[in-house]
Short mmCIF file of C-alpha atoms and ligand atoms in Angstrom, two decimals:
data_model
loop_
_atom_site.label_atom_id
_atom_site.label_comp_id
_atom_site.label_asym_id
_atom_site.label_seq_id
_atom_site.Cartn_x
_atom_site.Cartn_y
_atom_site.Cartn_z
CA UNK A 1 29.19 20.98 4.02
CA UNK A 2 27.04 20.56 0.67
CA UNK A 3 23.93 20.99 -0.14
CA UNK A 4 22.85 17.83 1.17
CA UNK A 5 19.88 15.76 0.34
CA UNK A 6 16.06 17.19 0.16
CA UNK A 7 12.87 14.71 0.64
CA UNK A 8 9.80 15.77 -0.62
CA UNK A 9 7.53 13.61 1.73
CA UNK A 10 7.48 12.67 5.10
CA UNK A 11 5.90 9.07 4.50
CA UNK A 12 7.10 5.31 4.88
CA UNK A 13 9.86 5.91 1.74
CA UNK A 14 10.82 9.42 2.92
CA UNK A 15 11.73 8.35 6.45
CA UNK A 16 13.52 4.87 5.36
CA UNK A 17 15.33 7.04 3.07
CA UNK A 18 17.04 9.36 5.28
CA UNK A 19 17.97 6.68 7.87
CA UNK A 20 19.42 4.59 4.97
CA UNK A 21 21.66 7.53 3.78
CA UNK A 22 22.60 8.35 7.45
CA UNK A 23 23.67 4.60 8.09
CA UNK A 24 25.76 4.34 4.59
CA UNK A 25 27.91 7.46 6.24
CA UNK A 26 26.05 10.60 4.79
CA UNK A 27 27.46 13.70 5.99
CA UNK A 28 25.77 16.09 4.41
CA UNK A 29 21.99 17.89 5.77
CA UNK A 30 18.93 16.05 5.01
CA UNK A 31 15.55 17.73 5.25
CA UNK A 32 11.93 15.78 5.07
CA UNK A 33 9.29 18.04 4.20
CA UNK A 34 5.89 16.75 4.79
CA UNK A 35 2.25 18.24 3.97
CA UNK A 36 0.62 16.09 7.01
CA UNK A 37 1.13 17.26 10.74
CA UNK A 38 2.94 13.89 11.87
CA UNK A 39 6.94 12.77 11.46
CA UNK A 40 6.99 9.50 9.04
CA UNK A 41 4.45 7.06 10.62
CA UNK A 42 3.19 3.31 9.50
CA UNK A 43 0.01 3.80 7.80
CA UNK A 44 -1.17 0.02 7.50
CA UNK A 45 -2.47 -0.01 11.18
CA UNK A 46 -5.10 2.76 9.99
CA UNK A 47 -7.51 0.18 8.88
CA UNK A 48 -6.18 -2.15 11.37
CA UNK A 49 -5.03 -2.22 15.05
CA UNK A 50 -4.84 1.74 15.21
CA UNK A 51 -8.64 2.15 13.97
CA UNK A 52 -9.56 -1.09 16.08
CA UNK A 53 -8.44 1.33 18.84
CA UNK A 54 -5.87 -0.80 20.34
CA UNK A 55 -2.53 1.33 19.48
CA UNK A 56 -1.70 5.19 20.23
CA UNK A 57 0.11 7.35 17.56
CA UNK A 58 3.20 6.71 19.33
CA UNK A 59 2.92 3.11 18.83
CA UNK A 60 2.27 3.50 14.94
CA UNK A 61 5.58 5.90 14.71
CA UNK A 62 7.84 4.57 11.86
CA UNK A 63 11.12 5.82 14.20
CA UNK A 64 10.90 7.08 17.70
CA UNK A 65 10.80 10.92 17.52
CA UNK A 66 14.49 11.17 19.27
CA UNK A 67 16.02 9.28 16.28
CA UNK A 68 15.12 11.50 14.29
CA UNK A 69 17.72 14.52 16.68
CA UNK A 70 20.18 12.15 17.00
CA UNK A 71 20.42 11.41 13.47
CA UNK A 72 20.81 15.15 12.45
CA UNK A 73 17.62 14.32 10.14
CA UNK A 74 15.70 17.71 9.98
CA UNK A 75 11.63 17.21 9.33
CA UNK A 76 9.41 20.11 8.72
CA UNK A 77 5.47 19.19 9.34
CA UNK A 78 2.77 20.46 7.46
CA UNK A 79 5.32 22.08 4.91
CA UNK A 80 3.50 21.25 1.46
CA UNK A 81 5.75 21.41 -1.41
CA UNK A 82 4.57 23.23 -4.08
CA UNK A 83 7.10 23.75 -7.05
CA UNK A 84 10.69 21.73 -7.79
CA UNK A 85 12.90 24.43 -9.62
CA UNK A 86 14.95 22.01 -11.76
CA UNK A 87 17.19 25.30 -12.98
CA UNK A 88 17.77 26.55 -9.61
CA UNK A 89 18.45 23.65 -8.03
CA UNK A 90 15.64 24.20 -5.60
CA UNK A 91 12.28 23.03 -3.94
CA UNK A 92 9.83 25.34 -3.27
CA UNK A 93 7.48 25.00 -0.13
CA UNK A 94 3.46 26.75 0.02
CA UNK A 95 5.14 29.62 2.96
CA UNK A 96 7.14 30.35 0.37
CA UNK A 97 10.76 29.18 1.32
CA UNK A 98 12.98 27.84 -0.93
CA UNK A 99 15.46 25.21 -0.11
CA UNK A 100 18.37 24.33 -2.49
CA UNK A 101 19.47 20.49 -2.80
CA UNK A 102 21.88 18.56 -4.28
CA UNK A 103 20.04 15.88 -4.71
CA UNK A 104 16.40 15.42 -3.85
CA UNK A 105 14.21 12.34 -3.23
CA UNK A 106 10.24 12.73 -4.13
CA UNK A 107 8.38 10.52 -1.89
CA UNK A 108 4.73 11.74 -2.17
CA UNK A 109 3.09 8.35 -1.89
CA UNK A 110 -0.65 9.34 -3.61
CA UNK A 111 -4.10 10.27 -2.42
CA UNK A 112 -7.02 8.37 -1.90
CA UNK A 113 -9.20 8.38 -4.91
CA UNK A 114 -12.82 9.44 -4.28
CA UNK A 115 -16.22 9.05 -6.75
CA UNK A 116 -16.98 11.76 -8.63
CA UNK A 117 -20.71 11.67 -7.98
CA UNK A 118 -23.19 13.60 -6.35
CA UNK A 119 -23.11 14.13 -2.37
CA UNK A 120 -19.62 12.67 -2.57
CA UNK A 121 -18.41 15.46 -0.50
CA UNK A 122 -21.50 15.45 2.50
CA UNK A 123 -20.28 15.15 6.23
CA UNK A 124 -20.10 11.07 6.55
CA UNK A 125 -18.25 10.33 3.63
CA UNK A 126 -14.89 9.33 4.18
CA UNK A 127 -12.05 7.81 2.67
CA UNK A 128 -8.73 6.45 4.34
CA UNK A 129 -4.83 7.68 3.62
CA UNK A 130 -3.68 9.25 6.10
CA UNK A 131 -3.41 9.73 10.01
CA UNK A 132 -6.27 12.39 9.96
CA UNK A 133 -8.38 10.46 7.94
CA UNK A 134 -8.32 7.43 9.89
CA UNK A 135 -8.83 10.24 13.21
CA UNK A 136 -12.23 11.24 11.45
CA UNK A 137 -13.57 7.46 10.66
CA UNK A 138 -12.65 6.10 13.91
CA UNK A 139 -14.70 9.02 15.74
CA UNK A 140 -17.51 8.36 13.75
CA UNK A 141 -17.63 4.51 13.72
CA UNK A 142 -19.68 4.48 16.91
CA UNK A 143 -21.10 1.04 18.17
CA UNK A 144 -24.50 0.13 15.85
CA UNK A 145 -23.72 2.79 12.98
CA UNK A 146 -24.55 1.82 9.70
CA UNK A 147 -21.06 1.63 7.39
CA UNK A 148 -21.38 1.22 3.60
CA UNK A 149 -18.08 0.69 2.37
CA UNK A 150 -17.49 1.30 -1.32
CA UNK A 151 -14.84 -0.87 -2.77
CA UNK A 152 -14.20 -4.28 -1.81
CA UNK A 153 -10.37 -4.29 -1.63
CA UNK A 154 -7.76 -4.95 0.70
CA UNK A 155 -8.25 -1.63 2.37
CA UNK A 156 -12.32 -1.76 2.16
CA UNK A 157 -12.32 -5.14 3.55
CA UNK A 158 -9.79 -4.57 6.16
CA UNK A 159 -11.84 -1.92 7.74
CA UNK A 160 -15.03 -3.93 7.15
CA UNK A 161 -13.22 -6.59 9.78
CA UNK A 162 -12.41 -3.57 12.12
CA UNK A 163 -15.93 -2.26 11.98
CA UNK A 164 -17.25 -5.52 12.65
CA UNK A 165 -14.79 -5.71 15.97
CA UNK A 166 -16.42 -2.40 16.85
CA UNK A 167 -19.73 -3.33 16.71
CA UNK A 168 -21.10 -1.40 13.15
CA UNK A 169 -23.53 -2.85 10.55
CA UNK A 170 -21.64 -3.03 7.82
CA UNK A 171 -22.29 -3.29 4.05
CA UNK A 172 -19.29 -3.18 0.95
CA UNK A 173 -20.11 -2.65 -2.37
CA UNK A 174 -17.88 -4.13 -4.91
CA UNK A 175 -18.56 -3.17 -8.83
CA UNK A 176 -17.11 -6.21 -9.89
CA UNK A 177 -18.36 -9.67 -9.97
CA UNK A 178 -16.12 -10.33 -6.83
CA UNK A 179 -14.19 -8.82 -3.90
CA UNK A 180 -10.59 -8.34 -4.59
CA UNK A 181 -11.04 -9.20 -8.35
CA UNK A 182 -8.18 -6.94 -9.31
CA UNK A 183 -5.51 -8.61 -7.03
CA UNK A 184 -6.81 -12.07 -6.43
CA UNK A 185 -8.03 -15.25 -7.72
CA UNK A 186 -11.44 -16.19 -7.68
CA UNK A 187 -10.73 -19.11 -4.68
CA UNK A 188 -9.12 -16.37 -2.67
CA UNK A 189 -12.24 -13.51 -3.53
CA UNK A 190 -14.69 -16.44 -2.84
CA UNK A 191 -12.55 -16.81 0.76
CA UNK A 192 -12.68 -13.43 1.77
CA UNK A 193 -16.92 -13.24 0.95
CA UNK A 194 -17.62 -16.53 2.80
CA UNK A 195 -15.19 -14.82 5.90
CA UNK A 196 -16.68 -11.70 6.14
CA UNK A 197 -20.58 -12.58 5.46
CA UNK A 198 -20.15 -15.14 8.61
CA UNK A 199 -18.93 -12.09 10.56
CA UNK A 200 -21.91 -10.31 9.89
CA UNK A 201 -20.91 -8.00 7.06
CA UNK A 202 -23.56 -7.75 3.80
CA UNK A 203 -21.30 -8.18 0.46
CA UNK A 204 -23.11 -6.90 -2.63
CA UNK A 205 -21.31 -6.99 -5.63
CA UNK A 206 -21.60 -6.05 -9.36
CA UNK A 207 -23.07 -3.17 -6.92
CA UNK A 208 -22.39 0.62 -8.29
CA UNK A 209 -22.82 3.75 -6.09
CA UNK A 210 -23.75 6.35 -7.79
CA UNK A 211 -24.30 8.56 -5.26
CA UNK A 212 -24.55 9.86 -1.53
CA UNK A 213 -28.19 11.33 -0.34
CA UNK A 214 -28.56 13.73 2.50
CA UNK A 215 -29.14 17.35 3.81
CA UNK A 216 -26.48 18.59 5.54
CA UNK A 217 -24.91 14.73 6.48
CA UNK A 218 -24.87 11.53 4.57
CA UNK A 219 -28.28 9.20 5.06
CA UNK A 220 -27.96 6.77 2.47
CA UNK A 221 -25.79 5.37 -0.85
CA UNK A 222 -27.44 5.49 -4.31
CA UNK A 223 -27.26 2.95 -6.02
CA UNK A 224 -27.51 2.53 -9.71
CA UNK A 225 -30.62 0.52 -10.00
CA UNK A 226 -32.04 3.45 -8.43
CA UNK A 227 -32.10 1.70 -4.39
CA UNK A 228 -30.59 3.34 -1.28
CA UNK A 229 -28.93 2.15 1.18
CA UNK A 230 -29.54 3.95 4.13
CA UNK A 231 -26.42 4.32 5.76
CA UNK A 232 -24.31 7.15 8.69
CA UNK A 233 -21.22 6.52 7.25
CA UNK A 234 -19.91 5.80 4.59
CA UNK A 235 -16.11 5.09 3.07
CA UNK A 236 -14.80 5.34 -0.64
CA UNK A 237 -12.11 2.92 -1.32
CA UNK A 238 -11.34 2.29 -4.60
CA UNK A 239 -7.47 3.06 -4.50
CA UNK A 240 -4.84 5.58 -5.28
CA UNK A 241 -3.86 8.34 -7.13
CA UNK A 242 -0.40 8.81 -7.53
CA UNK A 243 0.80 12.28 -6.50
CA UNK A 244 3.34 12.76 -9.67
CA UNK A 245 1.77 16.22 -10.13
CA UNK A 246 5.03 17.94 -8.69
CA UNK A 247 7.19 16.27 -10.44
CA UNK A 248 5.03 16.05 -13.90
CA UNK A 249 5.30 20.03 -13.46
CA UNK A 250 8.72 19.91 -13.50
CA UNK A 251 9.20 17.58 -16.76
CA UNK A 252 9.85 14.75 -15.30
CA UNK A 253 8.60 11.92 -17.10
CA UNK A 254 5.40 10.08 -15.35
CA UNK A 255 2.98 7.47 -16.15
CA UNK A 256 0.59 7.20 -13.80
CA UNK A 257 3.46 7.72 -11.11
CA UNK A 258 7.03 8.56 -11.29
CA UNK A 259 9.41 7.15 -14.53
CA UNK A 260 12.59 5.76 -12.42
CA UNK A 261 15.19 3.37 -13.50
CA UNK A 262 16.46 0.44 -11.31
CA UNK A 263 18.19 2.79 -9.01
CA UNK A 264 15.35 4.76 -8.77
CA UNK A 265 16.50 7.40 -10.47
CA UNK A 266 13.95 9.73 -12.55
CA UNK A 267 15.67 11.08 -16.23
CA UNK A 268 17.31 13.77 -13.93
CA UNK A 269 20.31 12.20 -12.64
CA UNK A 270 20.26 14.33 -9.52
CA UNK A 271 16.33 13.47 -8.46
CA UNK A 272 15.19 10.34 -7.33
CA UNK A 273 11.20 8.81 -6.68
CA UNK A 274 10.52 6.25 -4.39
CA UNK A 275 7.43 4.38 -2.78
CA UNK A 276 3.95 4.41 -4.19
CA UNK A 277 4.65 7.13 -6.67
CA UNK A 278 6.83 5.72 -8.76
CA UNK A 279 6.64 3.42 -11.48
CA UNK A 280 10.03 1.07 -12.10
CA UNK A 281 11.20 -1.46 -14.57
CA UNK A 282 11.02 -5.05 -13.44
CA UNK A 283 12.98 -7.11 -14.85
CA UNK A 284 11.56 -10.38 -12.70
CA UNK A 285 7.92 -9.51 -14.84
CA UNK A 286 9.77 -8.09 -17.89
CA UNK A 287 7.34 -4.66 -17.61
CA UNK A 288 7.07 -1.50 -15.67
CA UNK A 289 5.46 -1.88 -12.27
CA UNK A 290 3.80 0.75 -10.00
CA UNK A 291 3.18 -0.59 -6.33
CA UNK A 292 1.68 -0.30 -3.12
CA UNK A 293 3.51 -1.62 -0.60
CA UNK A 294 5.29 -1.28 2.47
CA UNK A 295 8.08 -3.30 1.44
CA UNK A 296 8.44 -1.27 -1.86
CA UNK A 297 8.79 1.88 -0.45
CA UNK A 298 11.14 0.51 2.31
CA UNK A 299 13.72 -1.11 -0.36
CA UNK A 300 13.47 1.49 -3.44
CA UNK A 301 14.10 4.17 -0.31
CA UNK A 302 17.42 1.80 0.72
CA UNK A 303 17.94 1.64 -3.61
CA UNK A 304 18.00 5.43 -4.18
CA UNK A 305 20.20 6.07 -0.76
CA UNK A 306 23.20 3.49 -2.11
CA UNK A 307 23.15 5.55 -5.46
CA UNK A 308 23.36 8.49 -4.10
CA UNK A 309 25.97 7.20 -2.02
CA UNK A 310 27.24 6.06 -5.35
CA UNK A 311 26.97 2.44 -4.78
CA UNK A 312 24.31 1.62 -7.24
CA UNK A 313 22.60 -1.86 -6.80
CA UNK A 314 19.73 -2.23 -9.12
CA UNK A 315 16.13 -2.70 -7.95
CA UNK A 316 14.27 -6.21 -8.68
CA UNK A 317 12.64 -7.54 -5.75
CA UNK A 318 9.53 -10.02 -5.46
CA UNK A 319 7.18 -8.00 -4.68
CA UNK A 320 5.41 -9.01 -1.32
CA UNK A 321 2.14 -7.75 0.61
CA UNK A 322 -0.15 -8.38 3.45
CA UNK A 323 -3.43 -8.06 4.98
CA UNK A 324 -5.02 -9.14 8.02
CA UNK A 325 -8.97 -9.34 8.47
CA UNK A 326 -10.19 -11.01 11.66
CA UNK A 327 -7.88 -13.68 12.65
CA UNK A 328 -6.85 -14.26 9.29
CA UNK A 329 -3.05 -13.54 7.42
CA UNK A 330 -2.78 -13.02 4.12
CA UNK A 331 0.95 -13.09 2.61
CA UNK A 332 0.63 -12.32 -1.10
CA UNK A 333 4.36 -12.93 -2.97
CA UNK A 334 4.61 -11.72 -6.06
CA UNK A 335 2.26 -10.28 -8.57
CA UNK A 336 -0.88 -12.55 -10.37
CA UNK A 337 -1.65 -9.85 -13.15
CA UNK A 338 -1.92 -12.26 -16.13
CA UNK A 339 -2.09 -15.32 -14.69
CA UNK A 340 -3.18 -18.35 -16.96
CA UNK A 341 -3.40 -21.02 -14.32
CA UNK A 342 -3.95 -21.40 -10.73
CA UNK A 343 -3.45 -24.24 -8.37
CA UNK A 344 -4.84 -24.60 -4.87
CA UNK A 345 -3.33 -26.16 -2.12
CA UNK A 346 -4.87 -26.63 0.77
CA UNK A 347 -8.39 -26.64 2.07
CA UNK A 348 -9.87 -22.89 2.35
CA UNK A 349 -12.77 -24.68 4.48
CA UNK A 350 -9.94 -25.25 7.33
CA UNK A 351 -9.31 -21.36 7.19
CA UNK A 352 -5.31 -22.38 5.64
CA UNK A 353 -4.44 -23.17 2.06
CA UNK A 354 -2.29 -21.36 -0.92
CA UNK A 355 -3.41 -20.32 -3.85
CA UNK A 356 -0.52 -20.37 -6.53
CA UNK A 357 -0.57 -18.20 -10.11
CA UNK A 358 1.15 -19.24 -13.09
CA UNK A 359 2.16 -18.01 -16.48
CA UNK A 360 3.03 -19.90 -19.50
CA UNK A 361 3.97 -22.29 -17.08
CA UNK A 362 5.90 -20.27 -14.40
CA UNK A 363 5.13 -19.45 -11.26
CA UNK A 364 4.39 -16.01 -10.91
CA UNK A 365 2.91 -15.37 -7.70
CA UNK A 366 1.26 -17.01 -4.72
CA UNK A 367 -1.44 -15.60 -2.32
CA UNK A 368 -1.25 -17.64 1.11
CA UNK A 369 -4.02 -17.50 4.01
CA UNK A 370 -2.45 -18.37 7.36
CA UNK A 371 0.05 -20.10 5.47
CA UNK A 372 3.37 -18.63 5.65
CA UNK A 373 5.52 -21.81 4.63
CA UNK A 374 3.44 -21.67 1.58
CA UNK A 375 4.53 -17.51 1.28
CA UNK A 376 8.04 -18.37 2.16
CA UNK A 377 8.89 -20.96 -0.78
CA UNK A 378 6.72 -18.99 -3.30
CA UNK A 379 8.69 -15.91 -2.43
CA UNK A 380 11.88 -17.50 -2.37
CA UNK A 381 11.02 -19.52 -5.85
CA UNK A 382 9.43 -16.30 -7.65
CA UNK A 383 12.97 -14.80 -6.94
CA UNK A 384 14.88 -17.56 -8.11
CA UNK A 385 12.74 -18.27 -11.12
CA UNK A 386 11.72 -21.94 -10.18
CA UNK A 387 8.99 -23.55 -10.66
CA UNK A 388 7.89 -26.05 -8.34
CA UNK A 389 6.45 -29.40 -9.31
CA UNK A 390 2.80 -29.47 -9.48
CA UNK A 391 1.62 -32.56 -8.63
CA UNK A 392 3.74 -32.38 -5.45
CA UNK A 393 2.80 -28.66 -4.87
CA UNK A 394 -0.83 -30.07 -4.69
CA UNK A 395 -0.26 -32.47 -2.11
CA UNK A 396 -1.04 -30.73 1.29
CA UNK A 397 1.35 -33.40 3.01
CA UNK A 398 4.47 -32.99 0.56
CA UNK A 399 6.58 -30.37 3.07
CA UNK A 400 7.07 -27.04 0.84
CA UNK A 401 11.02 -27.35 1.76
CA UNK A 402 11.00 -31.05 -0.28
CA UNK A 403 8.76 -28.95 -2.93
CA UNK A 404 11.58 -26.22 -2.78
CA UNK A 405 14.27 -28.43 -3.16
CA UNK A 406 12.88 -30.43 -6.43
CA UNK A 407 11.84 -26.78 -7.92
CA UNK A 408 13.38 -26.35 -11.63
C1 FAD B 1 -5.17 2.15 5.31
C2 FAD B 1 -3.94 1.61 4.65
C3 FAD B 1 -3.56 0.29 4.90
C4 FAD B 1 -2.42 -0.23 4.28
N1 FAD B 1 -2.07 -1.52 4.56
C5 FAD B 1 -0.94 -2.02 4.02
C6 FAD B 1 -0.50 -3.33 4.34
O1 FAD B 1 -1.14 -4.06 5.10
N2 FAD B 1 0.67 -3.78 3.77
C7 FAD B 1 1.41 -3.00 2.92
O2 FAD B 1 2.46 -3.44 2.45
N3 FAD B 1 1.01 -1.75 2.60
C8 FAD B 1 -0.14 -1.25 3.12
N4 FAD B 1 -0.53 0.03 2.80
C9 FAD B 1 0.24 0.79 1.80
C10 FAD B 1 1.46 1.45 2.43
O3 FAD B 1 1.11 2.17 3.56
C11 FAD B 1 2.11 2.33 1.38
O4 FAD B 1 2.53 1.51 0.31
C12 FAD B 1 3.30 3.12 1.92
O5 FAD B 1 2.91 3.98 2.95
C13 FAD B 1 3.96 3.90 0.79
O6 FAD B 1 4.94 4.73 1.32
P1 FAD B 1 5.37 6.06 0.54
O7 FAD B 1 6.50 6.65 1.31
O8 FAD B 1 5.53 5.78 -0.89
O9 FAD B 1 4.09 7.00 0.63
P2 FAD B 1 3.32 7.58 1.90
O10 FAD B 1 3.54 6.73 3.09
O11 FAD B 1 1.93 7.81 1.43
O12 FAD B 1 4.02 8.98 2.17
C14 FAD B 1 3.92 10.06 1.28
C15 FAD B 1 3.84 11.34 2.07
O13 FAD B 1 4.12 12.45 1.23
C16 FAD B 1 3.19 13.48 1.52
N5 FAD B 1 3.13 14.43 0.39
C17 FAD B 1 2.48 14.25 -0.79
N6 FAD B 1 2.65 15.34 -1.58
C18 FAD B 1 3.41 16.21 -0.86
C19 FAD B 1 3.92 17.52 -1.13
N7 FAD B 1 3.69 18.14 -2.28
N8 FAD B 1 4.65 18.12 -0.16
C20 FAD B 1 4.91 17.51 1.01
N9 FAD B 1 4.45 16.28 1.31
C21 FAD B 1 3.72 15.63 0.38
C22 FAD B 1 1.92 12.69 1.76
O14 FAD B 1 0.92 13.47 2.40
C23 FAD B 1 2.45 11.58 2.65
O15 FAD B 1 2.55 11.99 3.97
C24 FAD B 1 -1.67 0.58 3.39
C25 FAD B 1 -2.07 1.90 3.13
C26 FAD B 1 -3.19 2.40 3.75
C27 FAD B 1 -3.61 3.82 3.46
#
């Protein structure tokens, strides 16, 4: 028996990794070593159903814990890894053990990114990546608390909906002109605002905070025209840092996150990345892409298992993404970065309409609220490189399959 297969990272990628290599017909040991105290777990429910309290950490496992035995898949919990030896073929862990691989997967997702201000580590202030932290906001989001959420995207506003459901005051602050500025159009930022002020929640934004005030727990947010928010809790999302430290130390190329190829392989041929930390070439947007996404993780994890297997099949998938706030879906296919030209179908009034992006004249992307027909042929055209016609496309009673079907 070889070497077998080392994962650094016991995440969404890490744990679709090993059960990909074990279903091509890998003999050989794998090993997952995680930093957190949990086997591979789905994180989206932590601003969702798990912080809502309506799931267990059983519920929320990625594979029951007894797939994991009968799958001879080894995982060692809170096992940080602190060194790859490229020359000796080796990881090192923090206790000090050294494990030798023959090839090795780095799946260390990234951390949460926090403000760099004063009082921005006081009791109070949160912010949301993992198991534990969701653990430490949902015991403090207690029924009439006052939550300022910093950062008004997908994660921010998602736990803004939960918040509401459990009966906080809530306030987001958003730097930019809108919520979701980034990743949206302004029809779909102007959605979300509309949504979440009629659920109670105050949106400010071309808000800054500059700061958290308190003695020995948070009382309020600074902002920077000098005002405070009084507030008991507060949480910093403003996204992710990609944890290509590891493999930066060990001269691997990185830009924020992981240089791979289309089979996910980094410039050693022997080490792979996968999941949020890497950054691959797509060839569907003609640039390098980092994402965030269950779905990438899940299918650059099956990529890197069918080369190691040595049945390469390139990488090049629409990207795809959810959220849900309230009672309200949102599909997002593909990536609007650089749009030129939107077109709305729909009415956002009736709570279901499709917003779809276009550059120099192709469709790039499409972000659809409660309407997954609309997600479906966007997803399906974005992959195909069609374009749909958009006079039809704009006609709320012209059926997306006859829109599909006249795509060129
Ligand atoms: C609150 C929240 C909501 C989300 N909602 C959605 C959603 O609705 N839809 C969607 O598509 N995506 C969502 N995401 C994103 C999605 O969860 C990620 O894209 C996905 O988990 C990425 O998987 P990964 O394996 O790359 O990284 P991760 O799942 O982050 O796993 C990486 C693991 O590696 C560990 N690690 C890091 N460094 C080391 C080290 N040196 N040694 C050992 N272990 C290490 C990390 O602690 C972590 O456990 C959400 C994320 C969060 C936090």
């Amino acid at each position: 028996m070889g070497a077998g297969t080392v994962i650094i990272g016991a995440g969404h990628g890490a744990g679709q990794a090993a059960a990909s290599l074990r279903q091509l017909g890998y003999k050989n040991p794998i090993i997952l070593l995680g930093d957190e105290d949990y086997p591979p777990y789905q994180r989206p429910p932590l601003s969702k159903a798990w912080l809502a309290g309506e799931q267990s950490v059983q519920d929320i496992l990625f594979k029951p814990e007894i797939f994991w035995e009968q799958n001879g898949i080894a995982i060692r919990t809170g096992c940080p890894v602190t060194a790859i030896d490229r020359s000796a073929r080796e990881v090192v862990c923090a206790d000090g053990t050294r494990l030798p691989w023959a090839h090795l997967v780095i799946a260390t997702g990234g951390h949460a990114r926090r403000l760099q201000c004063p009082g921005g580590d006081l009791p109070g202030v949160q912010v949301l990546r993992t198991l534990a932290d969701a653990t430490a906001l949902s015991k403090a989001m207690q029924e009439g608390r006052r939550l300022v959420i910093v950062g008004g995207g997908y994660v921010g506003l998602e736990v803004a909906a939960t918040a509401r459901k459990r009966g906080l005051e809530v306030t987001v602050l958003e730097a930019e002109e809108r919520v979701l500025a980034r990743v949206a159009g302004e029809a779909v930022s102007r959605f979300f605002e509309t949504l979440h002020r009629n659920h109670g929640v105050t949106i400010r934004t071309g808000a800054l905070a500059q700061g958290f005030d308190g003695g020995t727990r948070l009382a309020g947010v600074r902002l920077d025209d000098g005002h405070v928010l009084p507030a008991d809790l507060a949480l910093v999302g403003i996204g992710l840092v990609p944890n290509d430290d590891l493999a930066a130390a060990a001269g691997l190329a990185c830009d924020n996150g992981i240089v791979v190829d289309a089979y996910c392989r980094t410039e050693d041929p022997d080490i792979y990345a996968i999941g949020d930390v890497t950054r691959h070439p797509s060839a569907l947007y003609g640039r390098s892409l980092r994402l965030e996404s269950v779905h990438n993780a899940l299918e650059q994890a099956k990529t890197a298992a069918m080369a190691i297997m040595g049945r390469e099949k390139p990488y090049d998938q629409v990207p795809w993404f959810w959220s849900d706030q309230y009672d309200v879906k949102l599909q997002i296919a593909g990536i609007s970065q650089g749009y030129d030209e939107t077109l709305l179908r729909g009415t956002p009034e009736n709570n279901s309409f499709a917003v779809f992006y276009f550059r120099k004249g192709a469709l790039i992307a499409c972000d659809a609220i409660n309407a997954p027909p609309e997600y479906m042929a966007a997803r399906m055209m974005i992959a195909q490189g069609k374009t749909p016609d958009r006079a039809r496309l704009a006609d709320p009673g012209v059926p997306m399959k006859e829109i599909m079907a006249g795509a060129s």
